Structures are given as C-alpha cells and as structure tokens.
Amino acid sequence: MKAVIAPVKNVLTAQDAFDNLCTRGIGVPGLGLYHGPSGFGKTTATTYLFNQVNGIYVRAMATDSASTLMNRIVGELGSSGMWRINKMVDFTIEQMSMYERPLFIDEADYLMSDVRMLETVRDLYDNTEVPVILIGMDQIARRISTRKQFFNRISEWVEFRPADLDDVMVMADSLLDNDIKVEPELLDELRKASSGEARRIVIGLNQIERLAKMNELDYVTAEHWGAQPFHGVRRPSLVG
Ligand SMILES: Nc1ncnc2c1ncn2[C@@H]1O[C@H](COP(=O)(O)OP(=O)(O)OP(=O)(O)O)[C@@H](O)[C@H]1O
Ligand SMILES: [Mg+2]
C-alpha cells in the first residue's frame, strides 16, 4: 500500500472549507468545525491540510486543562512551555499572528466539558483572527451549539460522510501498489462491509492487495475474492 492521502470527497470538502476560512471577507468569523464518526478520515484530512500551511496541530486529551493544552501548543511552536498560562497564551498569539499559522485542535470533544479551555481557544482566535479548526466526533456539533459565543464564530462546518463507491475507487487507485486494479463490484462489497468507514476500507484494500500479490493478479474480481470477509478471520487465499 502506498503511504498517501487519497483525495476522497471528505478531504476535498475539508480543503474547500479551509480555503474559505483563509480567504474569508471582513466580518466573517474564522472558526471551522470538522466532525464525524471515528475512522471516517478526519485526522488524515487534517494532516493533509496543516502540512500545506505550516499549521499548528495538537490533539486534546481526556485529562487536559487549559494549562496542559497550552503547554502542548507551545511545545508544537518549538518552545519548552514551562511558563505561566498567560505567557503561553501571549506567545501563541504572537506566533499565530506573526506567521499566520492556523491552529488545528483534534479530539476537540475534550474541550466541550471545560469552559476555561474553550475560552482560551476563543482568546487565541479573537486576538489573531487566524483560522482555528476544531476536529471532533458527532457529539461535538450538538454540544458546541449550546456554547453561543463559540458557536457564532464558526463559519465553516464539515460533516464527514461515509465513503461512496466513487470514494472507494479513488482510494483503490491512490493506495494500491503495482497498479493493481479492482473490479467495481468487489469495491462495492468492501464499501458495504465497511459501512463507508475509511479506516476499514483501507484494511480491506490491504487484504485485496495481499491476495493480488500472492496470486500475481493485476486485476482482482469479486470472484477471485470469493465469500471471505474483509475484516477478521479469513480462509487461506485463492491459489496455493
Ligand atoms: N483519504 C484517505 N487516504 C488514505 N487513507 C485514509 C484516508 N482517510 C482515512 N484513511 C485511513 O483510515 C485511517 C483512519 O482515519 P483517521 O484516523 O483520519 O480517522 P478519524 O476520523 O480521525 O478517526 P478517529 O475519530 O477515531 O480519530 C487512517 O489511519 C488512514 O489509514
Ligand atoms: Mg482522528
């Protein structure tokens, strides 16, 4: 499998939304929210974006407070962060403004239960007006709507959707080694078995690639694959 990011619709929509945030007009707020179920490719799409723009990426954690979150952000900015929280906030504001570095906060669900963390992130945005993107699971959209001051600053929402057949084809084309091609019928079986979840599609494509390599196939059909599952226990492969 190739270590690349397939340009599926969720990635393209996330890119579009991010471009809108960066080029927004005066008065349009600059917070973005990407949300969707686990395994749908949110972190992968975010990686793709922040690498292009020298963004700051941090992952919130269950045990975080405003201070530990700021510590991690300052760490990403290359500083040791052994300071008081107000110094860390000032330093981050300076860095974000000076170099126009957007901030991406993954697993942002953990921010929702802590007003101080949310307010700190809002301070970072209000003092820089540089885009801040929160990435979280389904619940985040509902929970954030009750935080009005935050909610009103969000101008781009992206809900990550299950992959459709076109997306699975794009993933197969981008990820499979040796130009291995797969019959659309088999890709559609994989899509259904994975409920459109990117993580499980990638696991299934990896299995298809193994079958192709072991049997020297450059085109894998549903018939080659047979009735075996894409995930979990599998019977021995097609040929010897
Ligand atoms: N566009 C893509 N191209 C290639 N691989 C992808 C793509 N999207 C997702 N994947 C694969 O699926 C796996 C899961 O994706 P990712 O971690 O981005 O999901 P997530 O939505 O952030 O899930 P979680 O909510 O559990 O953090 C990744 O490790 C990657 O292997
Ligand atoms: Mg993730």
CSV table of C-alpha atoms and ligand atoms in Angstrom, one decimal:
chain,number,residue,atom,x,y,z
A,1,MET,CA,0.0,0.0,0.0
A,2,LYS,CA,1.2,3.5,-0.7
A,3,ALA,CA,1.6,6.0,2.1
A,4,VAL,CA,-0.5,8.7,0.5
A,5,ILE,CA,-3.8,10.5,1.3
A,6,ALA,CA,-6.5,9.7,-1.2
A,7,PRO,CA,-8.4,12.7,-2.5
A,8,VAL,CA,-11.8,11.5,-1.5
A,9,LYS,CA,-14.8,13.8,-1.1
A,10,ASN,CA,-14.3,14.4,2.6
A,11,VAL,CA,-10.8,15.5,2.0
A,12,LEU,CA,-11.8,17.8,-0.8
A,13,THR,CA,-14.7,19.3,1.2
A,14,ALA,CA,-12.4,19.9,4.2
A,15,GLN,CA,-9.9,21.6,1.9
A,16,ASP,CA,-12.6,23.8,0.4
A,17,ALA,CA,-13.8,24.8,3.8
A,18,PHE,CA,-10.3,25.6,4.9
A,19,ASP,CA,-9.6,27.7,1.8
A,20,ASN,CA,-12.8,29.6,2.5
A,21,LEU,CA,-11.6,30.3,6.1
A,22,CYS,CA,-8.3,31.6,4.8
A,23,THR,CA,-9.8,33.9,2.2
A,24,ARG,CA,-12.9,35.0,4.1
A,25,GLY,CA,-14.1,38.6,3.9
A,26,ILE,CA,-14.0,41.1,6.6
A,27,GLY,CA,-16.5,40.4,9.3
A,28,VAL,CA,-16.8,36.7,8.5
A,29,PRO,CA,-15.7,34.7,11.6
A,30,GLY,CA,-12.8,32.2,11.2
A,31,LEU,CA,-13.5,29.2,13.2
A,32,GLY,CA,-14.1,25.8,11.5
A,33,LEU,CA,-15.5,22.6,12.7
A,34,TYR,CA,-14.9,19.1,11.2
A,35,HIS,CA,-17.0,16.4,12.7
A,36,GLY,CA,-18.0,12.8,12.0
A,37,PRO,CA,-17.7,9.3,13.4
A,38,SER,CA,-14.5,7.5,14.3
A,39,GLY,CA,-12.5,6.2,11.3
A,40,PHE,CA,-14.0,8.5,8.7
A,41,GLY,CA,-10.7,10.2,7.9
A,42,LYS,CA,-10.9,13.4,9.9
A,43,THR,CA,-7.3,13.3,11.3
A,44,THR,CA,-6.0,12.2,7.9
A,45,ALA,CA,-7.7,15.1,6.1
A,46,THR,CA,-6.4,17.5,8.8
A,47,THR,CA,-2.8,16.2,8.4
A,48,TYR,CA,-3.1,16.9,4.7
A,49,LEU,CA,-4.2,20.5,5.3
A,50,PHE,CA,-1.9,21.6,8.1
A,51,ASN,CA,1.2,20.3,6.3
A,52,GLN,CA,0.4,22.6,3.4
A,53,VAL,CA,0.1,25.8,5.5
A,54,ASN,CA,2.6,25.2,8.3
A,55,GLY,CA,-0.3,25.0,10.7
A,56,ILE,CA,-0.1,24.1,14.4
A,57,TYR,CA,-1.6,20.7,15.2
A,58,VAL,CA,-2.5,19.5,18.6
A,59,ARG,CA,-4.6,16.7,19.9
A,60,ALA,CA,-6.6,17.4,23.0
A,61,MET,CA,-6.6,14.7,25.7
A,62,ALA,CA,-9.1,13.5,28.3
A,63,THR,CA,-7.0,14.8,31.1
A,64,ASP,CA,-6.3,18.2,29.6
A,65,SER,CA,-6.8,21.5,31.3
A,66,ALA,CA,-6.3,24.9,29.7
A,67,SER,CA,-2.8,24.9,31.0
A,68,THR,CA,-1.8,21.5,29.7
A,69,LEU,CA,-3.4,22.2,26.3
A,70,MET,CA,-1.5,25.5,26.1
A,71,ASN,CA,1.7,23.6,27.1
A,72,ARG,CA,1.2,21.3,24.2
A,73,ILE,CA,0.6,24.2,21.7
A,74,VAL,CA,3.7,26.0,22.9
A,75,GLY,CA,5.6,22.7,22.5
A,76,GLU,CA,4.4,22.5,18.9
A,77,LEU,CA,5.7,26.0,18.4
A,78,GLY,CA,9.1,24.8,19.4
A,79,SER,CA,9.3,26.2,23.0
A,80,SER,CA,9.6,24.3,26.2
A,81,GLY,CA,6.5,25.9,27.7
A,82,MET,CA,7.5,25.9,31.3
A,83,TRP,CA,5.7,29.2,31.7
A,84,ARG,CA,2.6,30.6,33.3
A,85,ILE,CA,-0.5,30.2,31.2
A,86,ASN,CA,-0.9,33.9,30.3
A,87,LYS,CA,2.6,33.9,29.0
A,88,MET,CA,1.9,30.8,26.9
A,89,VAL,CA,-1.2,32.4,25.5
A,90,ASP,CA,0.6,35.6,24.6
A,91,PHE,CA,3.4,33.7,23.0
A,92,THR,CA,1.0,31.6,20.9
A,93,ILE,CA,-1.0,34.7,19.8
A,94,GLU,CA,2.3,36.3,18.7
A,95,GLN,CA,3.3,33.3,16.7
A,96,MET,CA,-0.1,32.7,15.1
A,97,SER,CA,-0.3,36.4,14.1
A,98,MET,CA,3.2,36.9,13.0
A,99,TYR,CA,3.4,33.8,10.8
A,100,GLU,CA,-0.3,33.4,10.1
A,101,ARG,CA,-0.2,29.8,11.4
A,102,PRO,CA,-3.7,28.3,11.6
A,103,LEU,CA,-4.4,26.2,14.7
A,104,PHE,CA,-5.9,22.7,14.4
A,105,ILE,CA,-7.2,21.0,17.5
A,106,ASP,CA,-8.0,17.3,17.1
A,107,GLU,CA,-10.2,15.4,19.6
A,108,ALA,CA,-11.8,18.7,20.4
A,109,ASP,CA,-14.7,16.9,22.2
A,110,TYR,CA,-12.5,17.1,25.3
A,111,LEU,CA,-12.8,20.9,25.2
A,112,MET,CA,-16.5,20.9,25.4
A,113,SER,CA,-16.7,20.0,29.1
A,114,ASP,CA,-14.2,22.6,30.2
A,115,VAL,CA,-15.3,26.3,29.8
A,116,ARG,CA,-11.8,27.5,30.6
A,117,MET,CA,-10.3,25.5,27.7
A,118,LEU,CA,-12.9,26.8,25.3
A,119,GLU,CA,-12.5,30.4,26.4
A,120,THR,CA,-8.7,30.1,26.0
A,121,VAL,CA,-9.1,28.8,22.4
A,122,ARG,CA,-11.5,31.6,21.8
A,123,ASP,CA,-9.0,34.1,23.1
A,124,LEU,CA,-6.4,32.7,20.7
A,125,TYR,CA,-8.8,33.2,17.8
A,126,ASP,CA,-10.1,36.6,18.8
A,127,ASN,CA,-6.6,38.1,19.3
A,128,THR,CA,-5.3,36.8,16.0
A,129,GLU,CA,-8.3,36.2,13.7
A,130,VAL,CA,-6.2,33.4,12.2
A,131,PRO,CA,-8.3,30.3,11.4
A,132,VAL,CA,-8.8,27.8,14.2
A,133,ILE,CA,-10.2,24.4,13.2
A,134,LEU,CA,-11.8,22.0,15.8
A,135,ILE,CA,-12.0,18.4,14.8
A,136,GLY,CA,-14.3,16.1,16.7
A,137,MET,CA,-16.8,13.3,16.8
A,138,ASP,CA,-20.6,13.5,16.2
A,139,GLN,CA,-21.5,14.9,19.6
A,140,ILE,CA,-19.3,18.0,19.2
A,141,ALA,CA,-21.7,19.7,16.7
A,142,ARG,CA,-24.6,19.4,19.2
A,143,ARG,CA,-22.6,20.4,22.2
A,144,ILE,CA,-20.9,23.3,20.6
A,145,SER,CA,-24.3,24.8,19.6
A,146,THR,CA,-25.0,25.4,23.3
A,147,ARG,CA,-21.8,27.5,23.6
A,148,LYS,CA,-23.1,30.6,21.8
A,149,GLN,CA,-20.0,32.7,21.9
A,150,PHE,CA,-18.1,29.9,20.3
A,151,PHE,CA,-20.9,28.7,18.0
A,152,ASN,CA,-21.3,32.2,16.5
A,153,ARG,CA,-17.7,32.3,15.4
A,154,ILE,CA,-17.9,29.1,13.3
A,155,SER,CA,-18.3,29.9,9.6
A,156,GLU,CA,-17.3,26.5,8.1
A,157,TRP,CA,-18.8,23.2,9.2
A,158,VAL,CA,-17.8,20.0,7.5
A,159,GLU,CA,-19.6,16.8,8.4
A,160,PHE,CA,-17.5,13.8,7.3
A,161,ARG,CA,-19.7,11.3,5.3
A,162,PRO,CA,-19.4,7.6,4.7
A,163,ALA,CA,-17.4,6.8,1.6
A,164,ASP,CA,-19.4,6.1,-1.6
A,165,LEU,CA,-18.3,3.8,-4.4
A,166,ASP,CA,-16.5,6.7,-6.2
A,167,ASP,CA,-14.5,7.4,-3.0
A,168,VAL,CA,-13.6,3.7,-2.6
A,169,MET,CA,-12.4,3.7,-6.3
A,170,VAL,CA,-10.3,6.8,-5.6
A,171,MET,CA,-8.8,5.1,-2.5
A,172,ALA,CA,-8.0,1.9,-4.5
A,173,ASP,CA,-6.4,4.0,-7.3
A,174,SER,CA,-4.3,6.0,-4.9
A,175,LEU,CA,-3.3,3.4,-2.4
A,176,LEU,CA,-2.8,0.0,-4.2
A,177,ASP,CA,0.7,-0.9,-5.2
A,178,ASN,CA,1.8,-2.2,-8.6
A,179,ASP,CA,-1.1,-0.6,-10.4
A,180,ILE,CA,-3.4,-3.3,-9.1
A,181,LYS,CA,-6.9,-2.8,-10.3
A,182,VAL,CA,-10.1,-4.0,-8.6
A,183,GLU,CA,-13.4,-4.8,-10.1
A,184,PRO,CA,-16.0,-2.2,-9.0
A,185,GLU,CA,-18.3,-4.9,-7.8
A,186,LEU,CA,-15.7,-6.1,-5.3
A,187,LEU,CA,-15.1,-2.5,-4.2
A,188,ASP,CA,-18.8,-2.0,-3.6
A,189,GLU,CA,-18.8,-5.2,-1.5
A,190,LEU,CA,-15.9,-3.7,0.5
A,191,ARG,CA,-17.8,-0.4,0.9
A,192,LYS,CA,-20.9,-2.2,2.3
A,193,ALA,CA,-18.8,-4.4,4.6
A,194,SER,CA,-17.1,-1.3,5.9
A,195,SER,CA,-20.2,0.9,6.2
A,196,GLY,CA,-18.2,3.5,4.3
A,197,GLU,CA,-15.7,3.9,7.1
A,198,ALA,CA,-12.3,4.9,5.6
A,199,ARG,CA,-10.3,3.0,8.3
A,200,ARG,CA,-12.0,-0.3,7.5
A,201,ILE,CA,-11.8,0.3,3.7
A,202,VAL,CA,-8.1,0.8,3.9
A,203,ILE,CA,-7.8,-2.5,5.9
A,204,GLY,CA,-9.9,-4.3,3.3
A,205,LEU,CA,-7.8,-2.8,0.4
A,206,ASN,CA,-4.7,-4.1,2.1
A,207,GLN,CA,-6.2,-7.6,2.1
A,208,ILE,CA,-7.1,-7.3,-1.5
A,209,GLU,CA,-3.6,-6.2,-2.4
A,210,ARG,CA,-2.1,-9.2,-0.5
A,211,LEU,CA,-4.4,-11.5,-2.4
A,212,ALA,CA,-3.3,-9.9,-5.7
A,213,LYS,CA,0.4,-10.1,-4.9
A,214,MET,CA,0.2,-13.7,-3.6
A,215,ASN,CA,-1.6,-14.8,-6.8
A,216,GLU,CA,0.2,-12.4,-9.2
A,217,LEU,CA,-3.1,-10.8,-10.2
A,218,ASP,CA,-3.2,-7.3,-11.7
A,219,TYR,CA,-7.0,-7.2,-11.8
A,220,VAL,CA,-8.9,-8.6,-8.8
A,221,THR,CA,-12.5,-9.5,-9.2
A,222,ALA,CA,-15.3,-10.4,-6.8
A,223,GLU,CA,-14.9,-13.9,-8.0
A,224,HIS,CA,-11.2,-14.0,-7.1
A,225,TRP,CA,-12.1,-12.7,-3.6
A,226,GLY,CA,-14.9,-15.2,-3.1
A,227,ALA,CA,-17.0,-15.2,0.1
A,228,GLN,CA,-14.3,-14.4,2.6
A,229,PRO,CA,-14.7,-11.4,5.0
A,230,PHE,CA,-12.6,-8.3,4.5
A,231,HIS,CA,-12.1,-8.0,8.3
A,232,GLY,CA,-11.5,-10.6,10.9
A,233,VAL,CA,-10.8,-14.3,10.3
A,234,ARG,CA,-10.1,-15.3,6.7
A,235,ARG,CA,-9.7,-18.6,5.0
A,236,PRO,CA,-6.5,-19.3,3.1
A,237,SER,CA,-6.1,-17.3,-0.2
A,238,LEU,CA,-7.2,-18.2,-3.7
A,239,VAL,CA,-4.2,-20.1,-5.0
A,240,GLY,CA,-1.6,-22.3,-3.2
B,1,LIG,N1,-8.2,10.0,2.5
B,1,LIG,C1,-7.5,8.9,3.0
B,1,LIG,N2,-6.5,8.4,2.3
B,1,LIG,C2,-5.8,7.3,2.8
B,1,LIG,N3,-6.1,6.7,3.9
B,1,LIG,C3,-7.1,7.2,4.7
B,1,LIG,C4,-7.9,8.3,4.3
B,1,LIG,N4,-8.8,8.6,5.2
B,1,LIG,C5,-8.6,7.7,6.2
B,1,LIG,N5,-7.6,6.9,5.9
B,1,LIG,C6,-7.1,5.8,6.7
B,1,LIG,O1,-8.1,5.5,7.7
B,1,LIG,C7,-7.5,5.5,9.0
B,1,LIG,C8,-8.5,6.3,9.9
B,1,LIG,O2,-8.6,7.6,9.5
B,1,LIG,P1,-8.5,8.8,10.6
B,1,LIG,O3,-7.6,8.4,11.7
B,1,LIG,O4,-8.2,10.0,9.8
B,1,LIG,O5,-10.0,8.8,11.1
B,1,LIG,P2,-10.6,9.8,12.2
B,1,LIG,O6,-11.9,10.3,11.6
B,1,LIG,O7,-9.7,10.8,12.6
B,1,LIG,O8,-11.0,8.7,13.4
B,1,LIG,P3,-11.0,9.0,15.0
B,1,LIG,O9,-12.2,9.8,15.2
B,1,LIG,O10,-11.0,7.6,15.5
B,1,LIG,O11,-9.8,9.7,15.3
B,1,LIG,C9,-6.2,6.3,8.8
B,1,LIG,O12,-5.2,5.8,9.7
B,1,LIG,C10,-5.8,6.0,7.4
B,1,LIG,O13,-5.1,4.8,7.3
B,2,MG,MG,-8.8,11.2,14.5
